[in-house]
mmCIF file of C-alpha atoms and ligand atoms in Angstrom:
data_model
loop_
_atom_site.group_PDB
_atom_site.id
_atom_site.type_symbol
_atom_site.label_atom_id
_atom_site.label_comp_id
_atom_site.label_asym_id
_atom_site.label_seq_id
_atom_site.Cartn_x
_atom_site.Cartn_y
_atom_site.Cartn_z
ATOM 1 C CA MET A 266 39.203 -3.733 -8.614
ATOM 2 C CA ILE A 267 36.628 -1.137 -9.215
ATOM 3 C CA HIS A 268 33.618 -1.211 -6.769
ATOM 4 C CA ILE A 269 30.349 -0.150 -8.466
ATOM 5 C CA GLN A 270 28.975 1.476 -5.371
ATOM 6 C CA SER A 271 31.764 4.072 -5.495
ATOM 7 C CA LEU A 272 30.723 5.137 -9.081
ATOM 8 C CA ILE A 273 27.260 6.402 -8.162
ATOM 9 C CA ASP A 274 26.286 9.140 -5.781
ATOM 10 C CA ASP A 275 23.351 9.901 -3.480
ATOM 11 C CA ALA A 276 22.237 12.882 -5.430
ATOM 12 C CA LYS A 277 21.668 10.840 -8.607
ATOM 13 C CA CYS A 278 19.866 8.086 -6.487
ATOM 14 C CA LEU A 279 17.466 10.558 -4.898
ATOM 15 C CA GLU A 280 16.815 12.013 -8.313
ATOM 16 C CA THR A 281 15.915 8.578 -9.535
ATOM 17 C CA VAL A 282 13.604 8.057 -6.580
ATOM 18 C CA ARG A 283 11.881 11.378 -7.322
ATOM 19 C CA ASP A 284 11.398 10.467 -10.985
ATOM 20 C CA LEU A 285 9.980 7.068 -10.048
ATOM 21 C CA ARG A 286 7.576 8.210 -7.423
ATOM 22 C CA TRP A 287 6.621 11.593 -8.714
ATOM 23 C CA PRO A 288 6.681 11.432 -12.555
ATOM 24 C CA ASN A 289 4.426 14.519 -12.705
ATOM 25 C CA GLY A 290 6.065 16.582 -10.023
ATOM 26 C CA VAL A 291 6.279 16.308 -6.223
ATOM 27 C CA HIS A 292 2.896 15.466 -4.600
ATOM 28 C CA CYS A 293 2.057 15.248 -0.906
ATOM 29 C CA PRO A 294 2.041 11.522 0.283
ATOM 30 C CA THR A 295 -0.834 12.384 2.694
ATOM 31 C CA CYS A 296 -3.383 14.311 0.663
ATOM 32 C CA ASP A 297 -1.810 14.046 -2.813
ATOM 33 C CA SER A 298 -1.782 17.758 -3.375
ATOM 34 C CA SER A 299 0.906 19.336 -5.667
ATOM 35 C CA GLU A 300 0.897 22.581 -3.686
ATOM 36 C CA VAL A 301 4.188 21.942 -1.888
ATOM 37 C CA THR A 302 7.259 24.037 -0.963
ATOM 38 C CA LYS A 303 10.806 23.058 -0.398
ATOM 39 C CA GLN A 304 11.823 23.143 3.224
ATOM 40 C CA GLY A 305 15.598 22.758 3.312
ATOM 41 C CA ARG A 306 17.676 19.506 3.329
ATOM 42 C CA ASP A 307 17.979 16.490 5.503
ATOM 43 C CA ASP A 308 20.561 16.886 8.401
ATOM 44 C CA THR A 309 22.534 13.811 7.612
ATOM 45 C CA GLN A 310 21.852 13.437 3.852
ATOM 46 C CA PRO A 311 22.238 16.924 2.248
ATOM 47 C CA GLU A 312 20.812 15.657 -1.183
ATOM 48 C CA ARG A 313 17.554 14.598 0.458
ATOM 49 C CA GLN A 314 15.057 17.339 -0.023
ATOM 50 C CA ARG A 315 12.383 18.211 2.555
ATOM 51 C CA TYR A 316 8.935 19.527 1.659
ATOM 52 C CA LEU A 317 5.917 21.160 3.351
ATOM 53 C CA CYS A 318 2.458 20.563 1.997
ATOM 54 C CA LYS A 319 0.422 23.773 1.655
ATOM 55 C CA SER A 320 -2.872 21.986 1.737
ATOM 56 C CA CYS A 321 -2.582 19.717 4.749
ATOM 57 C CA GLU A 322 0.601 21.212 6.354
ATOM 58 C CA GLN A 323 2.277 17.852 6.594
ATOM 59 C CA ARG A 324 6.067 17.699 6.335
ATOM 60 C CA PHE A 325 7.787 14.997 4.170
ATOM 61 C CA ASP A 326 10.869 14.338 2.227
ATOM 62 C CA ASP A 327 12.044 12.395 -0.849
ATOM 63 C CA LEU A 328 12.003 9.092 0.907
ATOM 64 C CA THR A 329 8.807 9.478 3.092
ATOM 65 C CA ASN A 330 6.426 6.541 2.484
ATOM 66 C CA THR A 331 8.937 4.662 0.405
ATOM 67 C CA ILE A 332 10.502 1.246 1.114
ATOM 68 C CA PHE A 333 13.864 2.960 1.437
ATOM 69 C CA ALA A 334 12.907 5.058 4.405
ATOM 70 C CA GLY A 335 14.399 3.802 7.737
ATOM 71 C CA HIS A 336 16.060 0.790 6.056
ATOM 72 C CA HIS A 337 19.639 -0.226 7.000
ATOM 73 C CA GLN A 338 20.831 -0.529 3.343
ATOM 74 C CA PRO A 339 22.070 2.757 1.856
ATOM 75 C CA LEU A 340 19.812 4.089 -0.936
ATOM 76 C CA ARG A 341 22.546 3.560 -3.663
ATOM 77 C CA VAL A 342 22.412 -0.223 -2.735
ATOM 78 C CA TRP A 343 18.678 -0.273 -3.484
ATOM 79 C CA ILE A 344 19.042 1.681 -6.681
ATOM 80 C CA LEU A 345 21.770 -0.620 -7.900
ATOM 81 C CA CYS A 346 19.677 -3.544 -6.992
ATOM 82 C CA LEU A 347 16.756 -2.053 -9.083
ATOM 83 C CA TYR A 348 19.270 -1.599 -11.882
ATOM 84 C CA PHE A 349 20.493 -5.146 -11.788
ATOM 85 C CA MET A 350 16.878 -6.402 -11.720
ATOM 86 C CA GLY A 351 16.385 -4.474 -14.929
ATOM 87 C CA LEU A 352 19.323 -6.452 -16.382
ATOM 88 C CA ASN A 353 17.657 -9.662 -15.374
ATOM 89 C CA LEU A 354 20.348 -10.682 -12.939
ATOM 90 C CA SER A 355 19.460 -13.427 -10.433
ATOM 91 C CA ASN A 356 19.276 -12.739 -6.667
ATOM 92 C CA HIS A 357 22.481 -14.696 -6.452
ATOM 93 C CA GLN A 358 24.251 -12.623 -8.986
ATOM 94 C CA ILE A 359 22.998 -9.364 -7.388
ATOM 95 C CA ALA A 360 24.168 -10.550 -4.016
ATOM 96 C CA GLN A 361 27.672 -11.035 -5.447
ATOM 97 C CA GLU A 362 27.746 -7.724 -7.266
ATOM 98 C CA LEU A 363 26.633 -5.772 -4.123
ATOM 99 C CA ASP A 364 28.520 -7.960 -1.685
ATOM 100 C CA LEU A 365 25.362 -8.742 0.289
ATOM 101 C CA ASN A 366 23.665 -11.858 1.741
ATOM 102 C CA LYS A 367 21.441 -13.601 -0.789
ATOM 103 C CA ASP A 368 18.484 -13.657 1.694
ATOM 104 C CA ASP A 369 18.750 -9.881 2.041
ATOM 105 C CA VAL A 370 18.751 -9.484 -1.755
ATOM 106 C CA HIS A 371 15.734 -11.680 -1.964
ATOM 107 C CA GLN A 372 13.896 -9.567 0.471
ATOM 108 C CA MET A 373 14.921 -6.373 -1.403
ATOM 109 C CA THR A 374 13.870 -7.637 -4.935
ATOM 110 C CA CYS A 375 10.485 -8.804 -3.484
ATOM 111 C CA GLN A 376 9.835 -5.299 -1.960
ATOM 112 C CA LEU A 377 11.085 -3.597 -5.173
ATOM 113 C CA ARG A 378 8.621 -5.642 -7.328
ATOM 114 C CA GLN A 379 5.732 -4.409 -5.218
ATOM 115 C CA GLY A 380 6.649 -0.780 -5.990
ATOM 116 C CA ILE A 381 8.823 1.779 -4.143
ATOM 117 C CA VAL A 382 5.919 3.555 -2.461
ATOM 118 C CA VAL A 383 4.473 1.768 0.543
ATOM 119 C CA GLN A 384 0.968 0.541 -0.120
ATOM 120 C CA LYS A 385 -1.701 1.111 2.455
ATOM 121 C CA PRO A 386 -4.133 -1.771 2.878
ATOM 122 C CA HIS A 387 -7.672 -1.047 1.539
ATOM 123 C CA PRO A 388 -10.655 -2.262 3.544
ATOM 124 C CA THR A 389 -12.972 -4.766 1.853
ATOM 125 C CA LEU A 390 -16.813 -4.775 1.899
ATOM 126 C CA ARG A 391 -17.008 -8.466 2.649
ATOM 127 C CA ASP A 392 -18.105 -7.931 6.289
ATOM 128 C CA LYS A 393 -21.126 -5.875 5.232
ATOM 129 C CA VAL A 394 -22.414 -8.634 2.920
ATOM 130 C CA GLU A 395 -22.105 -11.105 5.707
ATOM 131 C CA CYS A 396 -24.010 -8.852 7.963
ATOM 132 C CA ASP A 397 -26.924 -8.927 5.442
ATOM 133 C CA GLU A 398 -26.980 -12.628 5.370
ATOM 134 C CA VAL A 399 -27.276 -12.713 9.176
ATOM 135 C CA TYR A 400 -30.180 -10.168 9.066
ATOM 136 C CA LEU A 401 -32.030 -12.433 6.580
ATOM 137 C CA VAL A 402 -31.774 -15.467 8.906
ATOM 138 C CA ALA A 403 -32.655 -13.376 11.929
ATOM 139 C CA GLY A 404 -36.293 -13.020 10.599
ATOM 140 C CA HIS A 405 -37.074 -16.490 11.725
ATOM 141 C CA THR A 406 -35.152 -16.617 14.861
ATOM 142 C CA GLY A 407 -37.111 -18.313 17.672
ATOM 143 C CA LYS A 408 -39.804 -19.261 15.212
ATOM 144 C CA PRO A 409 -38.497 -22.351 13.414
ATOM 145 C CA ASN A 410 -42.026 -23.640 12.727
ATOM 146 C CA GLU A 411 -42.988 -20.539 10.821
ATOM 147 C CA VAL A 412 -40.303 -21.197 8.141
ATOM 148 C CA GLY A 413 -42.104 -24.189 6.761
ATOM 149 C CA LYS A 414 -45.581 -22.751 7.029
ATOM 150 C CA LYS A 415 -46.724 -20.892 3.947
ATOM 151 C CA GLY A 416 -50.064 -19.364 4.881
ATOM 152 C CA GLY A 417 -52.456 -22.106 5.848
ATOM 153 C CA ALA A 418 -54.533 -22.417 8.962
ATOM 154 C CA ALA A 419 -52.147 -20.567 11.458
ATOM 155 C CA GLY A 420 -53.259 -18.716 14.530
ATOM 156 C CA ALA A 421 -52.877 -14.989 15.138
ATOM 157 C CA ASP A 422 -49.095 -15.385 15.778
ATOM 158 C CA GLY A 423 -48.528 -17.423 12.632
ATOM 159 C CA SER A 424 -50.188 -14.813 10.353
ATOM 160 C CA ARG A 425 -48.074 -12.070 11.758
ATOM 161 C CA ALA A 426 -44.878 -14.062 11.172
ATOM 162 C CA ASN A 427 -45.810 -14.578 7.559
ATOM 163 C CA VAL A 428 -46.482 -10.916 7.061
ATOM 164 C CA ASP A 429 -43.046 -10.200 8.493
ATOM 165 C CA ALA A 430 -41.474 -12.650 6.291
ATOM 166 C CA GLU A 431 -43.068 -11.181 3.151
ATOM 167 C CA ARG A 432 -42.210 -7.698 4.163
ATOM 168 C CA SER A 433 -38.546 -8.472 4.837
ATOM 169 C CA GLN A 434 -37.825 -10.383 1.723
ATOM 170 C CA PRO A 435 -37.868 -7.599 -0.989
ATOM 171 C CA ARG A 436 -35.786 -5.491 1.361
ATOM 172 C CA ASN A 437 -33.122 -8.183 1.811
ATOM 173 C CA ARG A 438 -33.066 -8.919 -1.954
ATOM 174 C CA ARG A 439 -32.447 -5.249 -2.679
ATOM 175 C CA SER A 440 -29.666 -4.788 -0.156
ATOM 176 C CA SER A 441 -27.736 -7.771 -1.205
ATOM 177 C CA GLY A 442 -27.864 -6.839 -4.938
HETATM 178 ZN ZN1 ZN B 659 -0.918 17.357 1.984
#
């Protein structure tokens, strides 16, 4: 019986990875510069190219920042998994073809659907908006009676509180918009 893993080689797999992650040529995964030079090959995987970025001087290779780096499955298994996904094989069928555990294949196909380059989480601006809301409320802190008073016969303290409220309102409206 022919084993499909013996029919493909690492050189082709790495070429596929390069095509997928760098369709317009090699770019630095740190600063996205295309000013990179080749820096020899990996010690254990001779087909795995190393690079040096001329802009930020970071070293990286074909698999840096991909889901394949540091994974226990060989690259050819990942690429075959990707190939079978393209043929619409189920996780169960892929597991059989690659002689793998179905749970492992499930994990691999989930990761592959997210893309082969590891995504960095982006910060959201939600906390800032909440901070504005807190600021708005803080204008009345310690003066609960002033909230209900709109002008009227207030003492010196009361008038000052109303001026503060009027002054703070447009500013809050602008910052939240
Ligand atoms: Zn760089």
